[in-house]
Short mmCIF file of C-alpha atoms in Angstrom, two decimals:
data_model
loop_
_atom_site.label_atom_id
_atom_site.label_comp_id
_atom_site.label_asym_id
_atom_site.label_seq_id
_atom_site.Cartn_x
_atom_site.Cartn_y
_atom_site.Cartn_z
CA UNK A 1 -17.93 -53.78 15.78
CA UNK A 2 -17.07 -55.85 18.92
CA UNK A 3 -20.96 -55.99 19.37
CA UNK A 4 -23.11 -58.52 17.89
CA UNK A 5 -25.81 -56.56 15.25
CA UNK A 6 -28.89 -57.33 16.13
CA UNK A 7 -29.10 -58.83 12.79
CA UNK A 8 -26.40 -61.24 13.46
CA UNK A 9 -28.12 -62.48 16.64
CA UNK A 10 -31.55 -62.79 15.37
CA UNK A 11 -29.96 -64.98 12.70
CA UNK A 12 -28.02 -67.17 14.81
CA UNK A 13 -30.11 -67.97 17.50
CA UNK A 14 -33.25 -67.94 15.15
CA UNK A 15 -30.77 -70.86 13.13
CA UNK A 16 -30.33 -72.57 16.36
CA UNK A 17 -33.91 -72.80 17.41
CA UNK A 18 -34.41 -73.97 13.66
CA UNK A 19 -32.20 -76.89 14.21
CA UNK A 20 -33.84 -77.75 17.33
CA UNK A 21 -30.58 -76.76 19.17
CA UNK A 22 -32.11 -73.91 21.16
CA UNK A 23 -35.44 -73.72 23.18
CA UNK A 24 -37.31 -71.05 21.68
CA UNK A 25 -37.48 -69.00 25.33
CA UNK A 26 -33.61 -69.27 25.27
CA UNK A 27 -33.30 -68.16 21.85
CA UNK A 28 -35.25 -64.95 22.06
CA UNK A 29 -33.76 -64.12 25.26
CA UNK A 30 -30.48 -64.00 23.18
CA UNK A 31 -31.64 -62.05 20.53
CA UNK A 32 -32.53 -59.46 23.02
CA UNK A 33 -30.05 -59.08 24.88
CA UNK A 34 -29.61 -55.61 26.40
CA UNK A 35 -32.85 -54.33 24.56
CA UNK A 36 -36.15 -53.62 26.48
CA UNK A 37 -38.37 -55.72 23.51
CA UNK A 38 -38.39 -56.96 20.10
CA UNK A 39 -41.46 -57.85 17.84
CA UNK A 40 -41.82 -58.94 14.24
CA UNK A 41 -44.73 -57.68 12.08
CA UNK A 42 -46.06 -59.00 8.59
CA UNK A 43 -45.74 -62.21 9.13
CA UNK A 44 -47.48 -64.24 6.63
CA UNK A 45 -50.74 -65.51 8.93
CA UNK A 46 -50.27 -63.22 11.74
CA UNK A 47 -52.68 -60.10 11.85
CA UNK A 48 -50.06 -57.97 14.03
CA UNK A 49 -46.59 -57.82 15.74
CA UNK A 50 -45.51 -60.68 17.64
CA UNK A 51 -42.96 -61.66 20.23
CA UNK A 52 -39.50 -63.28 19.20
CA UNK A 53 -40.58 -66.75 20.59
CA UNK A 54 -44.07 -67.11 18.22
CA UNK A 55 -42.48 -65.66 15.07
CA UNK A 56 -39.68 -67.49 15.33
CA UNK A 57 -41.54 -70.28 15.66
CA UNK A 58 -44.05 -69.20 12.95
CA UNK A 59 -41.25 -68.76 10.57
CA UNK A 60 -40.09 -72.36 11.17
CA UNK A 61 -43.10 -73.67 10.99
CA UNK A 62 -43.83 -72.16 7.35
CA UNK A 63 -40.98 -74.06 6.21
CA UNK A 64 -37.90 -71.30 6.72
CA UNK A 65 -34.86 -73.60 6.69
CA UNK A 66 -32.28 -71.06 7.89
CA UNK A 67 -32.08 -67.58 8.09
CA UNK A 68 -28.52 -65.02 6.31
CA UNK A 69 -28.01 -61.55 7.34
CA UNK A 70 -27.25 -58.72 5.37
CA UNK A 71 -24.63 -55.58 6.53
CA UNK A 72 -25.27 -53.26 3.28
CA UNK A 73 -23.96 -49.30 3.13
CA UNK A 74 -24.24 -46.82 0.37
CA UNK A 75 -22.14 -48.79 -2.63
CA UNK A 76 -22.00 -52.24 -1.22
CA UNK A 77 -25.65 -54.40 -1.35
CA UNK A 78 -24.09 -56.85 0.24
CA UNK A 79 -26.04 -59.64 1.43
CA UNK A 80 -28.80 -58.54 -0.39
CA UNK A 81 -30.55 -59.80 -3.52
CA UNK A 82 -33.82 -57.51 -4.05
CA UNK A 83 -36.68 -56.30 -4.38
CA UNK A 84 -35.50 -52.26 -4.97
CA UNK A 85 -37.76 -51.66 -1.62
CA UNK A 86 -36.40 -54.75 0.43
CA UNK A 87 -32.81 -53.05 -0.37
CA UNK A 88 -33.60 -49.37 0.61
CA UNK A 89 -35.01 -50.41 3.50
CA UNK A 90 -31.90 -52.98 4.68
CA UNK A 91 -29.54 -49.95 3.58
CA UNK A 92 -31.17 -47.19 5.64
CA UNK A 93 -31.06 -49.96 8.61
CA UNK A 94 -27.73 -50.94 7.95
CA UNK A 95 -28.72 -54.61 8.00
CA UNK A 96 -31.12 -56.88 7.37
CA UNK A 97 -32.08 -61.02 7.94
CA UNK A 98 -33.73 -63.25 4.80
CA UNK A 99 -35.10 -66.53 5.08
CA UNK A 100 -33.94 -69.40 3.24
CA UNK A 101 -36.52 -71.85 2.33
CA UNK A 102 -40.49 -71.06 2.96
CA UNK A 103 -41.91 -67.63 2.24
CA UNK A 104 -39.28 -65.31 0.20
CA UNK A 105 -39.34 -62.83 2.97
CA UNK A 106 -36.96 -60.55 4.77
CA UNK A 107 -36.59 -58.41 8.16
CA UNK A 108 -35.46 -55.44 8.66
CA UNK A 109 -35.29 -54.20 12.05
CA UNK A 110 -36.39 -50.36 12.97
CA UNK A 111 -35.32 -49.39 16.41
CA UNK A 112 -36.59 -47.02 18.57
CA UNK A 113 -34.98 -45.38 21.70
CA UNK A 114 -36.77 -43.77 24.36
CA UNK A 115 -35.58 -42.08 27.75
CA UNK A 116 -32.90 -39.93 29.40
CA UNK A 117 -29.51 -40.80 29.18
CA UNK A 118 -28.63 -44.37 31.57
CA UNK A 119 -32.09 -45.62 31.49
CA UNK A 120 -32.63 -45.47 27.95
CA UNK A 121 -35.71 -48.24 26.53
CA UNK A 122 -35.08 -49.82 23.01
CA UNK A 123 -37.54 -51.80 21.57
CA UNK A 124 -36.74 -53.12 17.98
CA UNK A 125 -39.58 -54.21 15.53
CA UNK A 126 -38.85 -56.34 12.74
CA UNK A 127 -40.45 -55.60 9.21
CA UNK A 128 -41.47 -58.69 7.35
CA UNK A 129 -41.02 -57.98 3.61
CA UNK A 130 -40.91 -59.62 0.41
CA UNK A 131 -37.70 -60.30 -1.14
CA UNK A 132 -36.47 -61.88 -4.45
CA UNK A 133 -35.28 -65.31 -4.22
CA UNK A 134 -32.05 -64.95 -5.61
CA UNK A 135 -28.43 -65.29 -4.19
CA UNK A 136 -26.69 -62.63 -1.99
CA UNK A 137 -24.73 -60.15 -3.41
CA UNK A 138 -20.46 -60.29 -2.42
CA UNK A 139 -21.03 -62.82 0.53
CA UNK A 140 -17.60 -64.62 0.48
CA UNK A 141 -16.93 -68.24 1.42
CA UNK A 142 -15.48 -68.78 5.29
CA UNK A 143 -11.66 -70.32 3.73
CA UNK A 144 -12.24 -66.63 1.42
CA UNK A 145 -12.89 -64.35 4.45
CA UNK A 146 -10.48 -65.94 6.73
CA UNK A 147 -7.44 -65.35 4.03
CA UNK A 148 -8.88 -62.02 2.88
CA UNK A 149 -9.19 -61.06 7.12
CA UNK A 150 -5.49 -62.24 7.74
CA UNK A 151 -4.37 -59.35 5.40
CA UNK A 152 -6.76 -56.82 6.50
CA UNK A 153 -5.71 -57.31 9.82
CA UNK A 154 -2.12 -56.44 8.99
CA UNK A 155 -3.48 -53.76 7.10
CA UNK A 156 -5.59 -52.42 9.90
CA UNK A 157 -2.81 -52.64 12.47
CA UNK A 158 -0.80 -50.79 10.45
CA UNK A 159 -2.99 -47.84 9.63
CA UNK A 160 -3.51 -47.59 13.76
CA UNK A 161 0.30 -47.13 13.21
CA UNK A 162 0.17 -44.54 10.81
CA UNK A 163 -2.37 -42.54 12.60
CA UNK A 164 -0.32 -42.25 15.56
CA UNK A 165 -3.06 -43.47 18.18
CA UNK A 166 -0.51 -42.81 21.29
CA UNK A 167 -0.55 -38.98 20.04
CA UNK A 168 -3.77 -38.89 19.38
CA UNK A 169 -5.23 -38.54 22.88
CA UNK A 170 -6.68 -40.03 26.32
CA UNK A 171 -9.95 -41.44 24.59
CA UNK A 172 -8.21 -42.95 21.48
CA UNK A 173 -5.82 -44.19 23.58
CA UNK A 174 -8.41 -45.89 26.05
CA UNK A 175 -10.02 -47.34 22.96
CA UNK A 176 -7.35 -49.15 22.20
CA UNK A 177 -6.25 -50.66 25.42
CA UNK A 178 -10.21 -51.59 26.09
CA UNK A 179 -9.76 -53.46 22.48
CA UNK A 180 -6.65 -54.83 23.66
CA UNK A 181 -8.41 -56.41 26.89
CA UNK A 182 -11.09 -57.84 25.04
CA UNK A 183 -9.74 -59.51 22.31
CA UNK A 184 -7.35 -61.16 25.22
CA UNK A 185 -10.35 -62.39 27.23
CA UNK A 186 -12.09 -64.19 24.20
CA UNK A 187 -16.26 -64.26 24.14
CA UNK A 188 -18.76 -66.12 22.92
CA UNK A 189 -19.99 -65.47 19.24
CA UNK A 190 -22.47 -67.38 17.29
CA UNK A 191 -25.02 -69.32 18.47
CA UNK A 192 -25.10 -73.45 18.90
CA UNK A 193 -24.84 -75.24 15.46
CA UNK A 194 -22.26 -72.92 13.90
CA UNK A 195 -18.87 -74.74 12.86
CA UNK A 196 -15.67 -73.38 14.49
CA UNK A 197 -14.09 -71.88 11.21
CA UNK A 198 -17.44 -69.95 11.30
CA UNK A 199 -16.26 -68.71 15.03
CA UNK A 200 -12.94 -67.77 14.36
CA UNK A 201 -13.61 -65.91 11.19
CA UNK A 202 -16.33 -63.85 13.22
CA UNK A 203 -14.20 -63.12 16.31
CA UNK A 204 -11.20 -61.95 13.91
CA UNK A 205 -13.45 -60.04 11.93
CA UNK A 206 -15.00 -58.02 14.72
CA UNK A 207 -11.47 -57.18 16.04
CA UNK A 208 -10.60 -55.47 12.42
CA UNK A 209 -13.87 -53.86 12.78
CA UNK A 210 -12.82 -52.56 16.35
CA UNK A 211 -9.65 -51.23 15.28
CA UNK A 212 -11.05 -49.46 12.21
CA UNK A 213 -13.46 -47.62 14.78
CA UNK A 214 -10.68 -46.94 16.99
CA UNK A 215 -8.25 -45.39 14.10
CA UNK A 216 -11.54 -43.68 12.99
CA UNK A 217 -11.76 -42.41 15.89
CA UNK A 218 -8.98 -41.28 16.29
CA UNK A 219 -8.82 -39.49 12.81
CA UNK A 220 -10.03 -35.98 13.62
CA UNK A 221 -7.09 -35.78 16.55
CA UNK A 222 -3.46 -37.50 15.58
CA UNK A 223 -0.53 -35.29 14.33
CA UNK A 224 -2.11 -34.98 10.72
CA UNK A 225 -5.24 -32.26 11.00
CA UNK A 226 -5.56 -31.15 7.26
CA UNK A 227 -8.69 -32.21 4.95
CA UNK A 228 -6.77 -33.80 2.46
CA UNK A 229 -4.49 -36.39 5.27
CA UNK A 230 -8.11 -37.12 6.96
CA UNK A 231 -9.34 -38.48 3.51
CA UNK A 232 -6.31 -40.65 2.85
CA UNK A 233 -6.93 -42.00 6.26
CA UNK A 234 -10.33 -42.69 5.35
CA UNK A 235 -8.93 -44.18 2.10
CA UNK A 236 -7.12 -46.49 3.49
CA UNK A 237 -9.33 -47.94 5.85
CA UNK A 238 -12.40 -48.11 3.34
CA UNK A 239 -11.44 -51.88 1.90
CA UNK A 240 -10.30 -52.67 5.44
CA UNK A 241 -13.59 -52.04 6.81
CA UNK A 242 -15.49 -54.13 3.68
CA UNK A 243 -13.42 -57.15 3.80
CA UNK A 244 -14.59 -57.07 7.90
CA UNK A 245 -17.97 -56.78 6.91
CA UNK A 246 -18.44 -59.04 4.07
CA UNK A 247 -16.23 -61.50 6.97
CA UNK A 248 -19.21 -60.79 8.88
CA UNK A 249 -22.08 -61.79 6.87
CA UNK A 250 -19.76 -64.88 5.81
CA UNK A 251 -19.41 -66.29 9.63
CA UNK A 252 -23.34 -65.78 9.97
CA UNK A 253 -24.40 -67.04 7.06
CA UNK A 254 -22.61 -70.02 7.43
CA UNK A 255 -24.85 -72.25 8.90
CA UNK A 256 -27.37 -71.60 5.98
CA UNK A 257 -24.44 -72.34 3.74
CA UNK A 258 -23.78 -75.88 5.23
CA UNK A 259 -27.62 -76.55 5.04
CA UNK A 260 -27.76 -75.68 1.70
CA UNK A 261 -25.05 -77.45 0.68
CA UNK A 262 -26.17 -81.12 3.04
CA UNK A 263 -28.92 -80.49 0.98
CA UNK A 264 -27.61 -80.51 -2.66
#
């Protein structure tokens, strides 16, 4: 969770070059990032696929004010609002992006890998879909998911405790000094336009996310090996790992949020 979804940076950047506060070159490059190629199909008035940089631009030009994110799993629609075939495709993917303002539409990204092992290709196509114009499901305010992340945090730290990571072995154990390293060094998050609260609560959230994939990790290894300690472990760290999530989709989504709300 210390990487970006490529949800989160096609709604970020796409927000940026909405707001004029990103060239549209600059913008896809970011959404990119390490992958080989990204293209949306469906757009309404396109008759195939495009690049990042037209349908981007297509999408602001139909009148899309801002675009929220989505981070569903089996239980927890969260971020989404509908239709039944908008959600089962954003929950199979994991995520999702919706427009606000223009077409009710939504994209949901299928990826595809290709290649042996260090020169892998991933190219990422984005599904335009129809979606119901309603309001996401469980998306918390920023001043909610900063409070509710303070706790988890604790929480999270402590179940690391609990599992004994230092027992648990060499790769748990380099898992957590590579988190360690990271969260001291500080990166960039978000895109331009995005208000600091919306910063912070992102970077904490992805380091609860890191250390619930470190102590899950670490599960199968650490001094308890029966069935029944493996599902308290997972029991504890299920409303960890929400309240990072719905933390997630709150930092994104902000900059929709303050548009919305400029806007009465």
């Amino acid at each position: 969770m210390l990487d970006e979804p490529r949800s989160g940076r096609l709604a970020a950047w796409g927000n940026a070059l909405i707001a004029g506060l990103a060239a549209p070159d600059d913008a896809a490059q970011e959404v990119l990032a390490d992958d080989s190629v990204h293209r949306i199909s469906g757009l309404p008035g396109e008759d195939g696929p495009v690049g990042l940089t037209l349908g981007l631009g297509r999408l602001r030009a139909l009148g899309v004010r801002g675009l929220r994110i989505a981070l569903p799993v089996p239980g927890h629609p969260l971020g989404l609002s509908g239709p039944p075939e908008f959600n089962a495709r954003a929950l199979a993917a994991g995520e999702a992006v919706i427009a606000v303002g223009g077409p009710a539409v939504g994209l949901v990204p299928e990826v595809v890998e290709a290649g042996p092992r260090g020169d892998v290709h991933v190219s990422v196509e984005w599904r335009c879909l129809e979606v119901r114009d309603a309001p996401p499901a469980d998306v918390p305010s920023l001043g909610e998911a900063e409070r509710e992340l303070a706790e988890a945090l604790r929480d999270a730290t402590e179940a690391l405790a609990r599992l004994d990571v230092a027992g648990a072995g060499p790769a748990a154990q380099a898992a957590l000094e590579a988190y360690r390293a990271r969260a001291a060094r500080g990166r960039e998050v978000l895109a331009p336009g995005y208000p600091p609260r919306a910063v912070r609560v992102l970077e904490l959230a992805q380091r609860v996310g890191a250390l619930i994939g470190i102590a899950t990790g670490a599960a199968g290894h650490g001094a308890a090996v029966s069935a029944s300690e493996i599902a308290a472990r997972a029991e504890l760290l299920r409303p960890v790992e929400r309240t990072a999530r719905r933390a997630q989709v709150a930092a994104y989504n902000a900059y929709v949020e303050e548009v919305e709300r400029r806007r009465g």
